[in-house]
């Protein structure tokens, strides 16, 4: 019963390199908005740049590093496309995280006319060719073993762990490198002279039962090729709410700038809603002060909507009630909820169906442009102060600037 684990390599940075071919082969870092590294390309990692490193240290380590803000909506689009490619081969796909997935390919050799290894390599090649990113793929009989395999050759690697070569891989895998084993558990097992995955797998069941709790016995069983963790095939397309927040630096007490941050959050939330064909009836907005106090308000729309321009009127009214120039603000956020299908909207008595249809066509064009040229290529005028600030930051580090206010 073979499984594959697909693990995207340096995912956020790779997405940026895929969108901007000029960045390929260069040290790319994301996290400009937080002033610390959130992701680093393999070219940056080779120079010692790791996640969590302050950006001023990045400039010291590598003055030519390309530093970018994180575009999470863009990364989510890449993630969805990666999962869609996997589902061409099998419906048994688990979206484990934004950049990794498990897939059960049992029984596909005959219909696909390929060995399991060839199927795994075909998946890998299709993702890399169509998305312009690299992924590492592991093939084995259980989830724990596939996680070991996918890490073995990075980036852009393929590794198969079979019944015959399993001892060799496990002997070279430390306990801390096992999925689900932390540093403290590894130190505890070291006291019993268990130092690597093979020694763990070879331990007696009696030892495991007496010394460890149920989750660690499950890992032990998986190492011994007994599938305990099943592939969960539920696609993550159901949402009770969609939230977007943004911490900005430096903090500000300027109403127009703080509202622009909120406006961009509203746009981002509705971008995600449209991608999943959802519309919201209610919205909650919040402002976070520099001393970490929150001011919140809930607003209700006349009908469910997936268009940010329809939400900005109520958002502005709520903002004016919450905002005070006597405070300095460091973050804004929005949560849209009471979600329903955007295709089952019920208009009120005073609305013209043609007007709603025209708005829908406008946002279809906006979404098409965003998919082709990047998110926020077209944005609301209320978001302009933030976009202008980002434009200056991108110019400062020598990046192209895109975007047109509407």
Coordinates of C-alpha atoms in Angstrom, one line a residue, residues 1-7 82 85-87 89-90 92-96 100-106 108 112 115-125 127 135-150 157-161 179 227 231:
X1 CA 0.0 0.0 0.0
X2 CA 2.3 2.8 -1.2
X3 CA 2.0 6.4 -0.2
X4 CA 3.8 9.5 -1.4
X5 CA 4.6 12.6 0.5
X6 CA 5.1 15.8 -1.6
X7 CA 7.0 18.5 0.2
X82 CA -0.2 21.7 -6.5
X85 CA -2.2 18.3 -9.9
X86 CA -2.0 15.5 -7.3
X87 CA -5.7 14.8 -7.7
X89 CA -3.4 10.9 -10.4
X90 CA -5.5 9.9 -7.3
X92 CA -6.8 10.0 -2.2
X93 CA -5.0 13.2 -1.4
X94 CA -4.5 14.8 2.1
X95 CA -3.7 18.5 2.2
X96 CA -1.4 18.3 5.2
X100 CA 2.9 19.5 1.7
X101 CA 0.5 16.7 1.0
X102 CA 0.1 12.9 1.3
X103 CA -1.4 10.8 -1.5
X104 CA -2.3 7.1 -1.6
X105 CA -1.4 5.6 -5.0
X106 CA -2.3 2.0 -4.2
X108 CA -2.6 2.7 -9.8
X112 CA -1.4 4.4 -15.3
X115 CA 5.5 1.5 -11.4
X116 CA 4.8 3.3 -8.2
X117 CA 8.2 5.0 -8.4
X118 CA 7.4 6.2 -11.9
X119 CA 4.0 7.5 -10.7
X120 CA 5.7 9.4 -7.9
X121 CA 8.3 10.9 -10.3
X122 CA 5.5 11.8 -12.8
X123 CA 3.7 13.8 -10.0
X124 CA 7.0 15.5 -9.1
X125 CA 7.8 16.4 -12.7
X127 CA 4.3 20.0 -10.4
X135 CA 9.3 19.6 -4.7
X136 CA 10.8 16.7 -2.9
X137 CA 8.9 13.4 -3.0
X138 CA 9.1 10.4 -0.7
X139 CA 7.6 7.0 -1.5
X140 CA 7.0 4.4 1.2
X141 CA 4.3 2.3 2.9
X142 CA 3.4 4.6 5.8
X143 CA 3.2 8.4 6.5
X144 CA 6.1 8.4 8.9
X145 CA 8.4 6.6 6.4
X146 CA 7.3 8.9 3.5
X147 CA 8.2 11.9 5.7
X148 CA 11.7 10.5 6.1
X149 CA 12.0 9.8 2.4
X150 CA 10.9 13.3 1.2
X157 CA 14.7 15.0 -4.8
X158 CA 12.9 11.6 -5.0
X159 CA 13.5 8.8 -2.5
X160 CA 11.9 5.4 -2.1
X161 CA 12.0 3.5 1.1
X179 CA 7.9 13.1 12.5
X227 CA -0.1 1.9 8.5
X231 CA -4.9 9.6 4.4

